[in-house]
Coordinates of C-alpha atoms and ligand atoms in Angstrom, one line a residue:
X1 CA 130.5 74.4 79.1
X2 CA 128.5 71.5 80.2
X3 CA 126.2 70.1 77.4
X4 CA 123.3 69.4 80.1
X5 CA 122.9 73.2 79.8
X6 CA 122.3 75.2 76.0
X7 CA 124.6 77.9 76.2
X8 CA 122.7 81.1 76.6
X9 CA 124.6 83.7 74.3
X10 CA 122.8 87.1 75.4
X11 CA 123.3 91.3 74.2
X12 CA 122.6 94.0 76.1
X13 CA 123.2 96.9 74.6
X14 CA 122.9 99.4 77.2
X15 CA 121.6 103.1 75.8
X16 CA 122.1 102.2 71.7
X17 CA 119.9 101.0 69.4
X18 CA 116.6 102.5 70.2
X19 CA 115.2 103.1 66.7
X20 CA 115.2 101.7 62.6
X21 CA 118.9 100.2 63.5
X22 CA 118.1 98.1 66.5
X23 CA 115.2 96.3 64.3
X24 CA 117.8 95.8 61.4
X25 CA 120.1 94.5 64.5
X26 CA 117.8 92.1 65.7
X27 CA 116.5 91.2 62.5
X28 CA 120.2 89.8 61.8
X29 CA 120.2 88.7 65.1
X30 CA 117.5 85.9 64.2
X31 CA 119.8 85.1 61.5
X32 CA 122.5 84.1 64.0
X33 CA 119.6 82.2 65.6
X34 CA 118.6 79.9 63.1
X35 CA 122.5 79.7 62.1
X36 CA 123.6 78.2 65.3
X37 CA 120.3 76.2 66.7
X38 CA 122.1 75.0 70.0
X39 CA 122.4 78.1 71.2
X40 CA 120.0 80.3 72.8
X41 CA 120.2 83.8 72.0
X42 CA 118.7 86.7 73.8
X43 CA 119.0 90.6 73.0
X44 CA 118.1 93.1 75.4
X45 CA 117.1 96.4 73.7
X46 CA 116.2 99.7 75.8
X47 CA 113.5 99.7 77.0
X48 CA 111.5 102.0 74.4
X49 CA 112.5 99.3 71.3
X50 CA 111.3 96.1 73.4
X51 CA 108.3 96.1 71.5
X52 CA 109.2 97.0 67.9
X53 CA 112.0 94.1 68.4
X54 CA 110.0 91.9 70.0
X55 CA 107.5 91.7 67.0
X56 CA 110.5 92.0 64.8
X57 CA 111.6 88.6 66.4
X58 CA 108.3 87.1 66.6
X59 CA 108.0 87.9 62.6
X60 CA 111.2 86.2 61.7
X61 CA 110.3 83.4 63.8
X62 CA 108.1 82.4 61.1
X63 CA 111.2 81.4 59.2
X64 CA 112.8 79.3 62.1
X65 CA 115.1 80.4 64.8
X66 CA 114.3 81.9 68.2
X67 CA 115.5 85.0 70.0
X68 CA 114.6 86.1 73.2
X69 CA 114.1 89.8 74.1
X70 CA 115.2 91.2 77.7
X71 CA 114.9 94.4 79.2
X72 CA 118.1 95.9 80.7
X73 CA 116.2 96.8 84.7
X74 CA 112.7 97.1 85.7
X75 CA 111.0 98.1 88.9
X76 CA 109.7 95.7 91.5
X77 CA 106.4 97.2 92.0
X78 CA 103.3 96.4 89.8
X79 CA 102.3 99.9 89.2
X80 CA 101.9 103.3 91.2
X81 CA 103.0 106.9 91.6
X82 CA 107.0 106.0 90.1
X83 CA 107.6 108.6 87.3
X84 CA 109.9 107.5 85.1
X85 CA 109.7 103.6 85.8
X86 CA 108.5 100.8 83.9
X87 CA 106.9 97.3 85.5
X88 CA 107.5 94.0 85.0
X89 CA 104.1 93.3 84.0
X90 CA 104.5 96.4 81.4
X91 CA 107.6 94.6 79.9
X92 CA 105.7 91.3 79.8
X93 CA 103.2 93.0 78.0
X94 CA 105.6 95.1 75.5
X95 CA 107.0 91.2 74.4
X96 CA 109.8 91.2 77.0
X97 CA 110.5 87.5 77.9
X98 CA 113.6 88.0 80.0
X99 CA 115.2 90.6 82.3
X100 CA 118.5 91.6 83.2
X101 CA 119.0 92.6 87.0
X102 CA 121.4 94.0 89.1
X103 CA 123.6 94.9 86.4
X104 CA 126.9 96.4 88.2
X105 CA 126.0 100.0 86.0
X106 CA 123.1 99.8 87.9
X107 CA 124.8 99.4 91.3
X108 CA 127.4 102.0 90.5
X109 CA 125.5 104.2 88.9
X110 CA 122.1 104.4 90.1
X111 CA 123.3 102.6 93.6
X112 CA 121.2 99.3 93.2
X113 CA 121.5 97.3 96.7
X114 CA 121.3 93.6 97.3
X115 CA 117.8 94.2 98.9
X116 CA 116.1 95.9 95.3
X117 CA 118.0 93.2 93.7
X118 CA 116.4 90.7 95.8
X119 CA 112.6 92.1 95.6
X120 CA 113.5 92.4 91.5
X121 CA 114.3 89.1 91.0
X122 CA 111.2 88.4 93.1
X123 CA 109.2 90.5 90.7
X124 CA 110.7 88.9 87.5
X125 CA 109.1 85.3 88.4
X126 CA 105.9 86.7 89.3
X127 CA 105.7 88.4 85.8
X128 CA 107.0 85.0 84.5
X129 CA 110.0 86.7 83.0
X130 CA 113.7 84.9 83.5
X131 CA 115.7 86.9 85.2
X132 CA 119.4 87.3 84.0
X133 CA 121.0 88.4 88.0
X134 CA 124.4 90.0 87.3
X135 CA 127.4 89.6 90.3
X136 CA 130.9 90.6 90.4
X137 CA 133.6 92.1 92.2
X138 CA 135.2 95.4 91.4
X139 CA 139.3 95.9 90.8
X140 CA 139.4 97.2 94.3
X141 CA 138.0 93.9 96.0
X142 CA 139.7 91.7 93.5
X143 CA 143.3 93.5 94.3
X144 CA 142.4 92.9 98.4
X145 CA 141.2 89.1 97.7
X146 CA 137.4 89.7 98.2
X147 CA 136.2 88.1 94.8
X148 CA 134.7 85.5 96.2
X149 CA 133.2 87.1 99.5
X150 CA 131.7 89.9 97.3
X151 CA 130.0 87.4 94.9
X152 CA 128.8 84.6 97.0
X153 CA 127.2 88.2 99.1
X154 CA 125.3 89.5 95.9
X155 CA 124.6 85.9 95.5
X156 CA 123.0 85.5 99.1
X157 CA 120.7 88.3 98.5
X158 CA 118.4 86.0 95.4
X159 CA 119.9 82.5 95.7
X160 CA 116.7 81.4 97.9
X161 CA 114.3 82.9 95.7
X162 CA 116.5 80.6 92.6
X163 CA 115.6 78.1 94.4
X164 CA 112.1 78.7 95.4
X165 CA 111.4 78.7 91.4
X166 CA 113.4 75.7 90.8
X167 CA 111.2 75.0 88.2
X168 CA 110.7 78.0 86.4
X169 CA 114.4 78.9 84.3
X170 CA 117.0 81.9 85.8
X171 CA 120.3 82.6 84.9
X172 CA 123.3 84.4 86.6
X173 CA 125.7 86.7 84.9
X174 CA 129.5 86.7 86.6
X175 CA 130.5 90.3 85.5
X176 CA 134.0 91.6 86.9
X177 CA 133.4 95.1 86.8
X178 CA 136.7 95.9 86.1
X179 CA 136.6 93.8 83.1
X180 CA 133.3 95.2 82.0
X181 CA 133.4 97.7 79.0
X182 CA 137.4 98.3 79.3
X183 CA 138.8 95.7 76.9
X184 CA 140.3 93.6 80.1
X185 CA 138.9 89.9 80.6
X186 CA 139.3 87.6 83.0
X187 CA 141.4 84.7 81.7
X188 CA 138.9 81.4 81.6
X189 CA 140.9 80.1 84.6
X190 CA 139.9 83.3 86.8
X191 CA 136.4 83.1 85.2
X192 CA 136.0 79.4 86.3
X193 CA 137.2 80.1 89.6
X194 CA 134.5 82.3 90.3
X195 CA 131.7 80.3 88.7
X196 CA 132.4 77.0 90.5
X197 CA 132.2 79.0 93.2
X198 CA 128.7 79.9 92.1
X199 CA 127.9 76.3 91.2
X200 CA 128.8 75.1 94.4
X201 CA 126.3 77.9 96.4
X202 CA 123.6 76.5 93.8
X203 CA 124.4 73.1 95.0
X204 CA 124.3 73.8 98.6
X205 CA 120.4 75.0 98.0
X206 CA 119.6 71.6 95.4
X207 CA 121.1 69.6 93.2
X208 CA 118.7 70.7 90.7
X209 CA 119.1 74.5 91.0
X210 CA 123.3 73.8 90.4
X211 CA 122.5 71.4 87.1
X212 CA 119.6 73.3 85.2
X213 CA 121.3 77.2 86.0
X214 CA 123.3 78.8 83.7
X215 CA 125.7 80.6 84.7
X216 CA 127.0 83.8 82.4
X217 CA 130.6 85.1 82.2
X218 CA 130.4 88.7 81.2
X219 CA 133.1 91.8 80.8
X220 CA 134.8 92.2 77.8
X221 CA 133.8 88.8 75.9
X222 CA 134.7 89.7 72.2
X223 CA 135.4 87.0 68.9
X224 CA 138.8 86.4 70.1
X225 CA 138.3 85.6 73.6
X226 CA 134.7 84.0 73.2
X227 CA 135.4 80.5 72.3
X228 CA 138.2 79.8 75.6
X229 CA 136.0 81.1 77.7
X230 CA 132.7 79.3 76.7
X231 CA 134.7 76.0 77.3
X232 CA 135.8 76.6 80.8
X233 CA 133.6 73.7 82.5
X234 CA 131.2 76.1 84.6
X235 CA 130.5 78.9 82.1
X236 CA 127.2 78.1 80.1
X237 CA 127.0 81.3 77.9
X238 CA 128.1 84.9 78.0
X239 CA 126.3 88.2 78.6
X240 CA 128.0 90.4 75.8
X241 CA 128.1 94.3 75.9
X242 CA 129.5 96.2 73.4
X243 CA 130.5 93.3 71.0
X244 CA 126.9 92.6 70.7
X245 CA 126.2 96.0 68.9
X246 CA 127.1 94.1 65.8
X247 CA 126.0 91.3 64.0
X248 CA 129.2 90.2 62.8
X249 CA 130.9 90.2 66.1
X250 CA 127.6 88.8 68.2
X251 CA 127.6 85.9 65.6
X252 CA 131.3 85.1 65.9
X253 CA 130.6 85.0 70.0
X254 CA 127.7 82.5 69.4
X255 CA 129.1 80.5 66.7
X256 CA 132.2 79.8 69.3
X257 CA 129.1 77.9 71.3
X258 CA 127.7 76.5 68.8
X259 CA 131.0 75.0 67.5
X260 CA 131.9 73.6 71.6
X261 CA 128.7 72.1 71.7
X262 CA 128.5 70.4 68.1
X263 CA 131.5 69.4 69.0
X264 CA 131.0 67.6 72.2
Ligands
PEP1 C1 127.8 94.2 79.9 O1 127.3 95.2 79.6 O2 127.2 93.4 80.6 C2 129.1 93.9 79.4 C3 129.7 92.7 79.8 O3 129.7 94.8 78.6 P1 131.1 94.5 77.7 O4 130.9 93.2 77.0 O5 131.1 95.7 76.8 O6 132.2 94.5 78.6

């Protein structure tokens, strides 16, 4: 953790919480907000609940404390004959301020490429919402030593459009897939490895991109694991999956920022 950056602490919690529960969820979540003030906290809700948490957020904001919403994907068009697909304008307009992209279930599962990923993040900065762009390796590349050629490829495919929005905020989630939802996390050595990595293809496009981008570690990040992680020098905040489901757990993970950077 570098205190130039505010950690960015952020949930997405995939297909749960679409009804009364996410609301109760979120309404803690501003809790943890006002709780742990250098931190930034962002949830990203599916997409039907972005609105009911967004004014839920927006409610509780009159009490102090701040929490982002995301959505989980979008589409990179602005409207047209897509059945089943939501805009980024749509999201903007439903409260969304953020938006995760190129999540690795979206590239296994629904075979996202670099080139959507790339017109997506696009998308997100004309809709003025701050992409989250998610890059890792799975156990396959990592056992045959492509970690880094895998990432610094996602990376290639939405680095220059970083850059072209240098002044508008993006972040970058490192996500082993292997580590992603199975229990397993990279140790805060391997995770550091990988994001200097990152920092160092941010710097080759401006020494501005490199200082003001955070990059996320994701894959696993619990209570336990949180705090070693978050003080590896090049991870600036995590992107937190199923630990972010509850309050008590999603606190823990952003008190173990809030504690590194108090006590800086
Ligand atoms: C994720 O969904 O981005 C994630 C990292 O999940 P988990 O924390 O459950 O591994």
């Amino acid at each position: 953790m570098n205190s130039a950056r505010k950690p960015l602490i952020a949930g997405n919690w995939k297909m749960h919480l679409g009804g009364i529960a996410g609301i109760e969820l979120a309404a803690k979540c501003m809790d943890i907000a006002r709780q742990n003030p250098h931190v930034e906290l962002v949830v990203a809700p599916p997409f039907t609940a972005i609105a009911a948490i967004a004014q839920e957020c927006e409610e509780q904001g009159e009490h102090g404390g701040h929490c982002g919403v995301a959505a989980q994907n979008m589409n990179a068009k602005s409207a047209g004959a897509y059945t089943g697909e939501v805009s980024p304008a749509m999201l903007a307009e439903a409260g969304a301020t953020w938006v995760i992209l190129g999540h690795s279930e979206r590239r296994q599962h629904y075979g996202e490429t670099d080139q959507q990923v790339h017109e997506k993040v696009a998308a997100a900065f004309v809709a003025k919402l701050v992409p989250i762009v998610c890059i890792g390796e799975t156990l396959e590349e990592r056992e045959s030593g492509q970690t880094l050629t895998v990432v610094k490829r996602q990376l290639s495919a939405f680095v220059e459009l970083l850059q072209e929005h240098v002044a508008l905020p993006s972040a970058i989630a490192y996500e082993p897939v292997w580590a992603i939802g199975t229990g397993k996390t990279a140790g805060p050595a391997e995770a550091e490895e990988v994001h200097a990595a990152i920092r160092e293809v941010l710097s080759a496009q401006s020494a501005e991109l490199a200082a003001k981008t955070r990059i996320l570690y994701g894959g696993s990040v619990k209570a336990d694991n949180a705090k070693a992680l978050l003080a590896a020098a090049n991870v600036d905040g995590a992107l937190v999956g199923g630990a972010s489901l509850e309050a008590a757990s999603f606190g823990a993970i952003a008190r173990a920022a809030e504690s590194l950077v108090v006590s800086s």
